[in-house]
Coordinates of C-alpha atoms and ligand atoms in Angstrom, one line a residue:
M197 CA 13.4 21.5 -1.1
R198 CA 13.7 20.6 -4.7
N199 CA 16.9 18.8 -4.8
R200 CA 15.5 15.4 -5.9
E201 CA 13.4 17.0 -8.7
I202 CA 16.6 18.7 -9.9
A203 CA 18.6 15.4 -9.7
E204 CA 15.9 13.7 -11.7
L205 CA 16.4 16.2 -14.5
F206 CA 20.1 15.3 -15.0
Y207 CA 19.4 11.6 -14.7
E208 CA 16.9 11.8 -17.5
A209 CA 19.2 13.9 -19.6
A210 CA 22.0 11.4 -18.9
D211 CA 19.9 8.5 -20.2
I212 CA 19.0 10.3 -23.4
L213 CA 22.6 11.4 -24.0
E214 CA 23.9 8.0 -23.5
Y215 CA 21.5 6.7 -26.0
Q216 CA 22.8 9.2 -28.5
Q217 CA 26.2 8.0 -27.6
V218 CA 27.6 11.2 -26.3
E219 CA 30.7 9.9 -24.5
W220 CA 31.6 11.8 -21.3
K221 CA 28.5 13.8 -20.6
P222 CA 26.1 11.2 -19.2
R223 CA 28.7 10.3 -16.5
A224 CA 29.1 14.0 -15.5
Y225 CA 25.4 14.4 -15.4
R226 CA 24.8 11.3 -13.2
K227 CA 27.6 12.3 -10.9
A228 CA 26.0 15.8 -10.6
A229 CA 22.6 14.3 -10.0
Q230 CA 23.9 12.2 -7.2
M231 CA 25.7 15.1 -5.6
I232 CA 22.5 17.2 -5.7
E233 CA 20.3 14.4 -4.4
N234 CA 22.5 13.9 -1.4
H235 CA 23.3 17.5 -0.8
G236 CA 22.1 18.4 2.6
E237 CA 21.2 21.9 1.8
D238 CA 18.4 23.2 -0.4
I239 CA 19.8 24.0 -3.8
E240 CA 17.2 26.5 -4.5
K241 CA 18.1 28.3 -1.3
I242 CA 21.8 28.3 -2.2
Y243 CA 21.0 29.7 -5.6
S244 CA 18.8 32.5 -4.3
R245 CA 21.4 33.5 -1.6
E246 CA 24.7 33.2 -3.6
G247 CA 23.6 32.8 -7.3
K248 CA 25.5 30.6 -9.7
A249 CA 28.7 31.0 -7.7
G250 CA 27.2 29.2 -4.8
L251 CA 26.1 26.3 -7.0
T252 CA 29.6 25.7 -8.5
E253 CA 31.0 25.4 -5.0
I254 CA 29.2 22.1 -4.8
P255 CA 31.5 19.1 -5.9
G256 CA 30.6 17.8 -9.2
I257 CA 28.8 20.9 -10.3
G258 CA 30.7 23.0 -12.9
E259 CA 29.8 26.1 -14.8
S260 CA 27.5 24.5 -17.4
I261 CA 25.6 22.4 -15.0
A262 CA 25.2 25.4 -12.8
D263 CA 23.8 27.3 -15.8
H264 CA 21.2 24.5 -16.4
I265 CA 20.2 24.5 -12.7
A266 CA 19.8 28.3 -12.8
E267 CA 17.7 28.1 -16.0
Y268 CA 15.5 25.4 -14.4
L269 CA 14.9 27.4 -11.2
E270 CA 14.1 30.6 -13.2
T271 CA 11.9 29.1 -15.9
G272 CA 10.9 25.6 -14.9
K273 CA 12.8 24.0 -17.8
V274 CA 16.1 23.6 -19.5
E275 CA 15.9 24.4 -23.2
K276 CA 18.7 22.2 -24.2
F277 CA 17.1 19.1 -22.3
E278 CA 13.7 19.8 -24.0
K279 CA 15.4 19.6 -27.4
L280 CA 17.1 16.4 -26.4
K281 CA 13.9 14.8 -25.5
E282 CA 12.3 15.7 -28.8
K283 CA 15.1 13.8 -30.6
A284 CA 15.0 10.6 -28.6
P285 CA 12.2 8.1 -28.9
S286 CA 9.9 8.3 -26.0
G287 CA 10.5 4.8 -24.7
T288 CA 14.3 5.3 -24.2
P289 CA 14.5 6.0 -20.5
E290 CA 12.4 2.9 -19.8
L291 CA 14.6 0.7 -22.1
M292 CA 17.6 2.0 -20.4
E293 CA 16.3 0.4 -17.1
I294 CA 16.3 -3.1 -18.6
R295 CA 19.4 -4.9 -17.5
G296 CA 21.8 -5.8 -20.3
L297 CA 20.5 -3.0 -22.6
G298 CA 23.0 -0.1 -23.0
S299 CA 22.6 2.9 -25.3
K300 CA 24.4 1.2 -28.3
K301 CA 22.2 -1.8 -28.2
I302 CA 19.1 0.4 -27.9
K303 CA 20.1 2.4 -30.9
K304 CA 20.8 -0.8 -32.8
L305 CA 17.3 -2.2 -31.9
S306 CA 15.7 1.2 -33.0
D307 CA 17.6 1.4 -36.3
T308 CA 17.3 -2.3 -37.4
L309 CA 14.0 -3.6 -35.8
D310 CA 12.2 -0.3 -35.2
V311 CA 12.0 -1.2 -31.5
K312 CA 11.4 2.1 -29.7
T313 CA 9.4 1.0 -26.6
L314 CA 9.4 -1.7 -24.0
S315 CA 6.3 -3.2 -25.6
D316 CA 8.0 -3.2 -29.1
L317 CA 10.9 -5.0 -27.4
K318 CA 8.7 -7.6 -25.9
D319 CA 7.0 -8.3 -29.3
A320 CA 10.4 -8.6 -31.0
I321 CA 11.6 -11.1 -28.4
R322 CA 8.4 -13.2 -28.7
A323 CA 8.8 -13.3 -32.5
H324 CA 12.6 -14.3 -31.9
R325 CA 13.7 -11.4 -34.0
L326 CA 16.6 -10.7 -31.8
R327 CA 18.5 -13.8 -32.2
R328 CA 19.4 -13.2 -35.8
L329 CA 20.7 -9.6 -35.0
E330 CA 24.4 -9.0 -34.9
G331 CA 25.6 -8.5 -31.3
F332 CA 22.6 -10.2 -29.8
G333 CA 22.0 -14.0 -30.4
E334 CA 19.8 -16.6 -28.7
K335 CA 21.3 -16.4 -25.2
S336 CA 21.0 -12.6 -25.1
E337 CA 17.4 -12.8 -26.1
E338 CA 16.7 -15.2 -23.3
N339 CA 18.5 -12.9 -20.8
L340 CA 16.6 -9.9 -22.0
A341 CA 13.3 -11.7 -21.5
K342 CA 14.3 -12.5 -17.9
A343 CA 15.5 -8.8 -17.4
I344 CA 12.1 -7.6 -18.6
E345 CA 10.3 -9.9 -16.3
Q346 CA 12.3 -8.6 -13.4
Y347 CA 11.9 -5.0 -14.5
E348 CA 8.0 -5.5 -14.6
K349 CA 8.0 -7.2 -11.3
S350 CA 9.8 -4.4 -9.6
H351 CA 7.5 -1.9 -11.1
A352 CA 4.2 -3.7 -10.3
R353 CA 2.3 -2.7 -7.2
I354 CA 2.5 -5.3 -4.4
A355 CA -0.3 -6.2 -2.0
L356 CA -0.2 -4.7 1.5
G357 CA -0.3 -8.3 2.8
K358 CA 2.9 -9.1 1.2
A359 CA 4.7 -5.8 1.7
L360 CA 4.0 -5.4 5.4
P361 CA 5.6 -8.8 6.6
L362 CA 8.5 -8.2 4.1
A363 CA 9.2 -4.7 5.5
D364 CA 9.0 -6.0 9.2
E365 CA 11.5 -8.8 8.1
I366 CA 13.9 -6.4 6.4
I367 CA 13.8 -3.9 9.4
S368 CA 14.6 -6.7 11.9
A369 CA 17.3 -8.2 9.7
L370 CA 18.9 -4.6 9.3
K371 CA 18.6 -3.9 13.0
S372 CA 20.4 -7.0 14.0
R373 CA 23.1 -6.6 11.3
C374 CA 23.8 -3.0 12.4
E375 CA 23.8 -3.8 16.1
S376 CA 26.1 -6.8 15.7
R377 CA 29.4 -6.8 17.2
T378 CA 31.2 -5.8 14.0
S379 CA 29.1 -2.8 13.2
K380 CA 27.9 -1.6 16.6
V381 CA 25.4 1.0 15.3
D382 CA 22.4 1.5 17.4
L383 CA 19.3 1.5 15.2
S384 CA 16.6 2.2 17.8
K385 CA 14.6 4.3 15.5
I386 CA 13.7 2.6 12.3
I387 CA 10.3 2.5 10.7
Y388 CA 8.5 2.0 7.4
T389 CA 7.1 5.1 5.8
G390 CA 5.4 5.8 2.5
S391 CA 2.2 4.1 1.4
L392 CA 3.0 1.2 3.7
R393 CA 2.8 3.3 6.7
R394 CA -0.5 4.7 5.4
L395 CA -1.6 1.0 5.0
K396 CA -2.8 1.6 1.4
E397 CA -4.1 -1.6 -0.2
T398 CA -1.2 -1.9 -2.6
I399 CA 2.4 -0.6 -2.4
G400 CA 4.6 0.7 -5.1
D401 CA 7.9 0.4 -3.2
I402 CA 8.8 -0.1 0.4
D403 CA 10.3 3.1 2.0
I404 CA 12.2 2.7 5.3
L405 CA 13.6 5.5 7.5
A406 CA 16.2 5.2 10.1
E407 CA 17.9 7.6 12.5
A408 CA 21.7 7.8 12.9
E409 CA 24.3 10.5 13.4
K410 CA 26.1 11.6 10.2
E411 CA 29.2 9.6 11.0
E412 CA 27.3 6.4 11.3
A413 CA 25.1 6.8 8.2
L414 CA 27.4 5.0 5.7
K415 CA 27.7 2.1 8.1
V416 CA 24.0 1.7 8.1
M417 CA 24.0 1.8 4.3
D418 CA 26.7 -0.8 4.3
C419 CA 24.7 -3.2 6.4
F420 CA 21.7 -2.5 4.2
V421 CA 23.1 -3.2 0.8
S422 CA 24.7 -6.3 2.0
L423 CA 21.6 -7.9 3.4
P424 CA 21.3 -11.5 2.0
D425 CA 18.1 -10.8 0.2
V426 CA 19.5 -8.0 -1.9
E427 CA 19.9 -8.9 -5.6
Q428 CA 20.8 -5.4 -7.0
V429 CA 22.0 -2.1 -5.5
I430 CA 20.4 0.7 -7.6
L431 CA 21.8 3.5 -5.6
K432 CA 24.1 3.8 -2.5
G433 CA 24.7 7.1 -0.8
S434 CA 25.0 8.3 2.8
T435 CA 21.4 9.6 3.0
K436 CA 19.5 7.4 0.5
S437 CA 20.1 3.9 -0.8
S438 CA 17.9 1.8 -3.1
V439 CA 17.9 -1.9 -3.7
I440 CA 15.9 -4.6 -5.5
L441 CA 15.3 -7.8 -3.4
R442 CA 15.5 -11.2 -5.1
E443 CA 11.8 -11.5 -5.2
G444 CA 11.5 -8.2 -7.1
T445 CA 10.5 -5.6 -4.5
V446 CA 12.3 -2.2 -4.4
I447 CA 13.3 -0.9 -1.1
D448 CA 14.3 2.7 -0.4
L449 CA 16.2 3.3 2.8
R450 CA 16.8 6.9 4.1
V451 CA 19.1 7.7 7.0
V452 CA 18.7 11.1 8.8
P453 CA 20.2 12.7 11.9
P454 CA 18.0 12.9 15.1
E455 CA 17.1 16.6 14.7
S456 CA 15.4 15.7 11.3
Y457 CA 13.9 12.3 12.1
G458 CA 10.4 13.6 12.8
A459 CA 10.4 15.9 9.7
A460 CA 11.7 13.1 7.5
L461 CA 9.2 10.7 8.8
Q462 CA 6.4 13.1 8.1
Y463 CA 7.6 13.9 4.7
F464 CA 8.3 10.4 3.5
T465 CA 5.1 9.0 4.9
G466 CA 3.2 11.2 2.5
S467 CA 1.0 11.2 0.8
K468 CA 2.6 13.6 -1.7
E469 CA -0.9 15.3 -1.8
H470 CA -1.1 15.6 2.0
N471 CA 2.5 17.0 2.0
I472 CA 1.8 19.6 -0.6
E473 CA -1.3 20.8 1.4
L474 CA 0.6 20.8 4.7
R475 CA 3.4 22.8 3.1
N476 CA 0.8 25.4 2.2
V477 CA -0.4 25.5 5.8
A478 CA 3.3 26.1 6.8
I479 CA 3.8 28.9 4.3
K480 CA 0.5 30.7 5.4
N481 CA 1.8 30.6 9.0
G482 CA 5.2 32.1 8.0
Y483 CA 7.1 28.9 8.1
K484 CA 8.9 26.7 5.7
L485 CA 8.5 23.0 5.9
S486 CA 10.9 20.4 4.3
E487 CA 12.1 16.9 5.1
Y488 CA 14.8 18.6 7.3
G489 CA 12.5 20.4 9.6
L490 CA 10.1 23.2 10.1
Y491 CA 11.8 26.6 9.8
L492 CA 11.0 30.3 10.3
K493 CA 10.6 31.8 6.8
G494 CA 13.8 33.2 5.4
S495 CA 15.9 31.9 8.4
D496 CA 17.9 28.7 9.2
K497 CA 16.4 28.5 12.6
Q498 CA 14.7 25.1 13.0
I499 CA 11.6 25.3 15.2
A500 CA 10.6 21.6 15.0
G501 CA 12.0 18.4 13.4
S502 CA 12.8 15.7 15.8
S503 CA 9.2 14.4 16.0
E504 CA 6.1 14.4 13.8
E505 CA 3.9 15.4 16.7
E506 CA 5.7 18.7 17.3
I507 CA 5.5 19.6 13.5
Y508 CA 1.7 19.1 13.5
E509 CA 1.5 20.9 16.7
R510 CA 3.6 23.9 15.6
L511 CA 1.3 24.2 12.6
G512 CA -1.6 24.4 14.8
L513 CA -3.0 21.0 13.9
A514 CA -4.1 18.0 15.8
Y515 CA -1.8 15.0 15.1
I516 CA -3.0 13.2 12.1
P517 CA -2.7 9.5 12.0
P518 CA -0.8 8.3 8.9
E519 CA -3.9 6.4 7.4
L520 CA -5.8 9.7 7.0
R521 CA -3.0 11.5 5.2
E522 CA -4.5 11.4 1.7
N523 CA -5.7 15.0 1.5
R524 CA -9.3 14.0 1.9
G525 CA -10.1 16.8 4.3
E526 CA -7.9 15.6 7.2
I527 CA -6.0 18.8 7.4
K528 CA -9.1 21.0 7.7
A529 CA -10.4 18.5 10.3
A530 CA -7.1 18.7 12.2
A531 CA -7.3 22.5 12.3
R532 CA -10.8 22.4 13.8
N533 CA -9.9 19.5 16.0
T534 CA -12.7 17.4 14.5
L535 CA -10.5 14.4 13.4
P536 CA -12.2 11.1 14.0
K537 CA -10.9 8.9 17.0
L538 CA -9.9 6.0 14.7
V539 CA -10.8 2.4 15.6
E540 CA -7.7 0.5 17.1
A541 CA -6.5 -3.1 17.2
G542 CA -7.2 -3.2 20.9
D543 CA -10.9 -2.3 20.3
L544 CA -11.6 -5.6 18.4
R545 CA -13.4 -8.2 20.4
G546 CA -14.1 -10.8 17.8
D547 CA -14.1 -12.0 14.3
L548 CA -17.3 -12.8 12.3
H549 CA -16.2 -14.6 9.2
M550 CA -14.0 -17.8 9.1
H551 CA -14.0 -21.2 7.6
T552 CA -13.0 -24.6 9.0
E553 CA -12.4 -28.1 7.6
Y554 CA -16.3 -28.4 7.3
S555 CA -15.9 -26.4 4.1
E556 CA -12.8 -25.0 2.5
G557 CA -10.8 -24.2 5.7
K558 CA -7.5 -26.0 6.3
D559 CA -7.9 -26.3 10.1
T560 CA -10.4 -27.9 12.3
L561 CA -13.1 -26.2 14.2
K562 CA -11.3 -26.7 17.5
T563 CA -8.0 -25.4 16.2
M564 CA -9.7 -22.2 15.0
I565 CA -11.5 -21.7 18.2
E566 CA -8.2 -22.3 20.2
K567 CA -6.3 -19.7 18.2
A568 CA -9.1 -17.1 18.4
E569 CA -9.2 -17.5 22.0
A570 CA -5.4 -17.2 22.2
L571 CA -5.8 -13.9 20.4
G572 CA -7.9 -12.6 23.3
Y573 CA -11.1 -12.5 21.5
E574 CA -14.5 -12.6 23.3
Y575 CA -16.4 -14.2 20.4
I576 CA -16.2 -15.6 16.9
A577 CA -18.6 -16.7 14.3
V578 CA -17.9 -19.9 12.4
T579 CA -19.2 -19.3 8.8
D580 CA -18.5 -22.1 6.5
H581 CA -19.8 -22.1 2.9
S582 CA -23.5 -22.9 2.1
R583 CA -24.5 -25.8 -0.1
S584 CA -24.4 -24.3 -3.6
Q585 CA -20.7 -23.5 -3.1
K586 CA -19.7 -26.9 -4.6
V587 CA -16.1 -25.8 -5.4
A588 CA -15.6 -24.7 -1.8
N589 CA -17.1 -27.9 -0.4
G590 CA -20.3 -26.0 0.7
M591 CA -22.3 -27.8 3.4
E592 CA -25.6 -29.5 3.1
V593 CA -28.3 -28.9 5.9
E594 CA -27.3 -32.2 7.5
E595 CA -23.7 -31.4 7.7
L596 CA -24.6 -28.0 9.1
K597 CA -26.5 -29.7 11.9
V598 CA -23.5 -31.9 12.7
Q599 CA -21.3 -28.7 13.0
W600 CA -23.9 -27.1 15.4
K601 CA -23.6 -30.2 17.6
E602 CA -19.9 -30.0 17.7
I603 CA -20.0 -26.2 18.4
D604 CA -22.4 -26.9 21.4
K605 CA -20.0 -29.4 22.7
L606 CA -16.9 -27.3 22.3
S607 CA -18.6 -24.4 23.8
K608 CA -18.4 -26.0 27.1
N609 CA -14.7 -26.2 27.1
F610 CA -14.0 -22.6 26.0
K611 CA -14.6 -19.2 27.5
I612 CA -14.9 -17.6 24.1
K613 CA -18.4 -17.4 22.8
I614 CA -18.9 -19.4 19.5
L615 CA -21.6 -18.1 17.1
K616 CA -23.1 -20.6 14.6
G617 CA -22.9 -18.8 11.4
S618 CA -22.7 -19.4 7.7
E619 CA -21.4 -17.7 4.6
V620 CA -24.5 -18.2 2.7
D621 CA -24.6 -17.7 -1.1
I622 CA -26.7 -15.0 -2.5
L623 CA -28.2 -16.9 -5.4
K624 CA -28.8 -15.4 -8.8
D625 CA -32.3 -14.3 -8.0
G626 CA -31.3 -12.7 -4.6
S627 CA -32.5 -15.5 -2.5
L628 CA -30.3 -17.1 0.2
D629 CA -28.9 -20.6 -0.2
Y630 CA -30.7 -22.3 2.8
P631 CA -34.4 -22.6 3.6
D632 CA -35.8 -20.1 6.2
E633 CA -36.1 -22.6 9.0
I634 CA -32.2 -23.0 8.9
L635 CA -31.4 -19.4 8.5
K636 CA -33.6 -18.6 11.5
K637 CA -31.5 -20.8 13.7
L638 CA -28.2 -19.3 12.6
D639 CA -26.8 -16.8 15.0
V640 CA -25.1 -14.8 12.1
V641 CA -25.8 -15.0 8.4
V642 CA -23.1 -13.6 6.2
G643 CA -24.4 -13.2 2.7
A644 CA -22.0 -13.3 -0.3
V645 CA -22.1 -13.2 -4.1
H646 CA -20.0 -16.0 -5.6
S647 CA -21.4 -16.4 -9.1
G648 CA -22.8 -14.4 -12.0
F649 CA -20.1 -11.8 -11.6
A650 CA -20.6 -10.5 -15.1
F651 CA -24.4 -9.5 -14.5
P652 CA -25.2 -6.1 -15.8
E653 CA -25.4 -3.4 -13.1
K654 CA -29.2 -3.4 -12.9
R655 CA -29.6 -7.1 -12.4
M656 CA -26.7 -7.3 -9.9
T657 CA -28.1 -4.4 -7.9
E658 CA -31.6 -5.9 -7.8
R659 CA -30.1 -9.2 -6.7
I660 CA -28.2 -7.7 -3.9
V661 CA -31.1 -5.5 -2.8
T662 CA -33.4 -8.5 -2.7
A663 CA -30.8 -10.2 -0.3
L664 CA -30.6 -7.1 1.8
E665 CA -34.4 -7.0 2.2
N666 CA -34.3 -10.6 3.5
E667 CA -34.9 -10.5 7.2
Y668 CA -32.4 -13.3 7.9
L669 CA -29.4 -11.7 6.3
D670 CA -27.1 -9.9 8.8
I671 CA -23.9 -9.0 7.0
L672 CA -23.0 -8.4 3.4
A673 CA -19.7 -10.1 2.8
H674 CA -17.0 -8.5 0.5
P675 CA -19.5 -6.2 -1.0
S676 CA -17.7 -5.3 -4.3
G677 CA -16.4 -8.8 -5.2
R678 CA -13.1 -7.5 -6.5
L679 CA -9.9 -9.6 -6.3
L680 CA -6.9 -7.3 -6.3
G681 CA -5.0 -7.5 -9.5
K682 CA -7.2 -10.4 -10.7
R683 CA -10.9 -9.4 -11.0
E684 CA -12.6 -6.0 -11.1
A685 CA -15.4 -5.3 -8.8
Y686 CA -18.7 -6.4 -10.4
A687 CA -21.0 -3.7 -11.8
V688 CA -23.4 -2.6 -8.9
N689 CA -25.1 0.6 -7.9
F690 CA -23.6 1.1 -4.5
E691 CA -25.7 4.2 -3.7
K692 CA -28.7 1.9 -3.9
V693 CA -27.0 -1.0 -2.0
F694 CA -25.9 1.4 0.9
E695 CA -29.4 2.9 1.0
V696 CA -31.2 -0.3 1.3
A697 CA -28.7 -1.8 3.6
A698 CA -29.1 1.2 6.0
E699 CA -32.9 1.0 5.8
N700 CA -32.7 -2.6 6.8
G701 CA -30.0 -2.3 9.5
K702 CA -27.6 -4.6 7.6
I703 CA -23.8 -4.6 8.4
M704 CA -21.2 -4.0 5.7
E705 CA -18.2 -6.3 5.9
I706 CA -14.6 -5.1 5.5
N707 CA -12.9 -8.2 4.4
S708 CA -9.4 -8.4 5.6
Q709 CA -8.0 -11.0 3.0
P710 CA -5.0 -9.2 1.3
S711 CA -6.4 -10.2 -2.1
R712 CA -9.8 -8.6 -1.3
L713 CA -9.7 -5.6 1.2
D714 CA -13.3 -5.2 0.4
L715 CA -15.0 -2.8 1.1
N716 CA -12.0 -0.6 0.2
D717 CA -11.3 2.8 1.9
E718 CA -13.3 4.9 -0.7
L719 CA -16.4 2.8 -0.4
I720 CA -16.1 2.7 3.4
L721 CA -16.1 6.5 3.4
R722 CA -19.1 6.6 1.1
A723 CA -21.0 3.8 3.2
K724 CA -20.5 5.7 6.3
T725 CA -22.4 8.7 5.0
F726 CA -25.4 6.4 4.9
G727 CA -25.2 5.8 8.6
L728 CA -24.1 2.2 8.1
K729 CA -22.2 0.1 10.5
F730 CA -19.4 -2.2 9.6
C731 CA -17.5 -5.4 10.7
I732 CA -14.0 -6.1 10.1
S733 CA -13.5 -9.8 9.5
T734 CA -10.6 -12.0 8.3
D735 CA -12.5 -14.6 6.2
S736 CA -9.9 -17.0 7.6
H737 CA -9.2 -20.2 5.8
A738 CA -6.6 -21.3 8.2
V739 CA -5.5 -20.2 11.7
S740 CA -2.6 -18.2 10.2
D741 CA -5.1 -16.0 8.4
L742 CA -6.6 -14.8 11.7
T743 CA -3.8 -12.2 11.9
Y744 CA -5.1 -10.7 8.6
M745 CA -7.2 -8.4 10.8
R746 CA -4.5 -5.7 10.7
Y747 CA -5.0 -5.2 7.0
G748 CA -8.8 -4.9 7.3
L749 CA -8.4 -2.6 10.3
G750 CA -6.0 -0.5 8.1
Q751 CA -8.8 -0.1 5.5
A752 CA -11.2 0.8 8.1
R753 CA -9.0 3.5 9.6
R754 CA -8.3 4.8 6.0
G755 CA -12.1 5.0 5.8
W756 CA -12.2 7.3 8.9
L757 CA -14.0 4.7 11.1
E758 CA -14.3 5.0 14.8
K759 CA -14.8 2.3 17.3
E760 CA -18.6 2.9 17.5
D761 CA -18.8 2.3 13.6
V762 CA -17.5 -1.2 13.8
V763 CA -19.8 -3.8 15.5
N764 CA -17.0 -6.3 16.3
T765 CA -15.7 -3.8 18.9
Y766 CA -18.9 -4.2 20.9
P767 CA -19.0 -6.4 23.9
Y768 CA -20.9 -9.6 23.6
S769 CA -23.9 -8.2 25.4
R770 CA -24.3 -5.4 23.0
L771 CA -23.6 -7.6 19.9
K772 CA -26.8 -9.4 20.8
Q773 CA -28.7 -6.2 20.1
V774 CA -27.2 -6.1 16.6
F775 CA -27.8 -9.7 15.6
K776 CA -31.1 -10.3 17.1
K777 CA -31.2 -14.0 16.2
M778 CA -28.3 -14.7 18.4
N779 CA -29.6 -17.2 20.9
I780 CA -26.6 -18.0 23.1
Ligands
DGT2030 P1 3.8 4.1 -3.6 O1 5.3 3.7 -3.3 O2 3.7 4.3 -5.1 O3 2.9 3.1 -3.1 O4 3.5 5.5 -2.8 P2 4.4 6.4 -1.8 O5 3.4 7.3 -1.1 O6 5.1 5.4 -0.8 O7 5.3 7.2 -2.6 P3 6.9 7.2 -2.9 O8 7.4 5.9 -2.5 O9 7.0 7.6 -4.3 O10 7.4 8.3 -1.9 C1 7.3 8.2 -0.6 C2 6.9 9.5 0.1 O11 7.8 10.6 -0.2 C3 5.5 9.9 -0.5 O12 4.4 9.4 0.1 C4 5.6 11.4 -0.2 C5 7.0 11.8 -0.3 N1 7.2 12.4 -1.7 C6 7.6 11.7 -2.8 N2 7.7 12.6 -3.8 C7 7.3 13.8 -3.5 C8 7.0 15.0 -4.0 O13 7.3 15.3 -5.2 N3 6.5 16.0 -3.2 C9 6.4 15.8 -1.9 N4 5.8 16.8 -1.2 N5 6.4 14.7 -1.3 C10 6.9 13.7 -2.0
CA2031 CA1 6.6 3.9 -1.5
CA2032 CA1 10.0 5.3 -2.6

């Protein structure tokens, strides 16, 4: 199905024509694009069956637009549109998306200030060159600055930890609005799809899919665009609507009938690369796969479509969990029935990295324990910062001993096992931040780099290798040191780190803080080939952080990990064999 691709062609042409101040065509092109995008049947199929005559029967598509579609389907491009693109400055479509900027203004900016791209425009605003321009002025300069900020926010990738709760919220708000007494639409099948369902570490936009009969679809869309958090409606149709929320996130909602729900869920979950590969499998087996269903080639007969499971099954594949759908070998593995049995939330028995008021945590030791027990955990490790972490209120040896006493006391009142741990700094020479006689007494030592991030690769590698060779270190915390959107991973030779860690039986942390997600999926996949084991930890700084586990779990699953690969799925008795110093 190439309807969206064809629609995109006309949207782009419309933008450029508008810029060139052609009066009526942009409107006609946009209308056609919308009709094509929302047309239930494959435009390509209509053309191959009925030729141009079939196309002109679609409302909004006249002779000349049909000619363009035919040319595009035959040759992969439209000569006229290619010429248009050559004449327009390359930044035009982007500038058209800035609120308050129409084609006339863009032309004026280009002719008078030589502003051709978004970055030119930002420079011009910063230098206050717009306020003297006829038709602009100081107020409009300010408004444009705000519009650019909003545009950039809505185009920046957002953290999984922000997108996931937001999607949950929107889905439940939409459900209750639809199911209210005035609307009475039953939305029992609604789910987030796209990169969010694959639990990618960052999300471009939030995609939501809902099932409803055709007659109900518009009602669902009415509910969606009128949600209180919606700031701007980009597009509203009966199958797809798109909005921008007040805080800048873009949400796409698609509504499909029951017979296509599974096919749409599969398609819009992606990834695009997985879908392309899956479509090839379909073709090889004499089928055709689209977001509407799985069909016998050259026929309208749908053989699967209402559930994802039946689509994979009909293609001769084991069901592939969304986190694996990145075209990293999952389709071959599904064909051979060798997919991993991924670690699940219910497998996790404890959390091995958390802070309390003793260092930089916001909650008391007791509160953290209570919450962990309420989550059903069998054990936790309390790992406040070591003494060199002055900014994080790192603990002197004496304070640590006070904490041990409190742990001993509290242990009597709780069923959950409380491990005495520490997040110990790996100092610049690779040594650990407590003397051996203290390290020896800790049940779990989580080693972490918190300084000297700019070390050259060789020095950083030697530093971490030294720490991994230290018999008292158990876990390497957030091994790459990156902070999403803020700080790159430090330069380090991971091959060497993984090799030495494996030799010494050290555990790699998967840190679940939304700003870290470290190790990331790629590094997890790589580390696993060294035979390493992992722990998924929250690095909690407050009780509310304990639920971050789901994000780390997502990365572990994206890294193909099974229960056996993750030590905090082990029962307490077996954990003792991993951390040999454990003495409770
Ligand atoms: P994002 O939003 O950048 O984090 O990534 P996604 O994966 O959510 O991508 P998005 O929102 O553009 O599209 C949602 C899904 O729709 C995507 O995962 C797969 C499917 N899709 C989008 N474009 C194409 C395409 O050109 N071909 C195929 N086969 N699938 C596509
Ligand atoms: Ca998306
Ligand atoms: Ca999307």
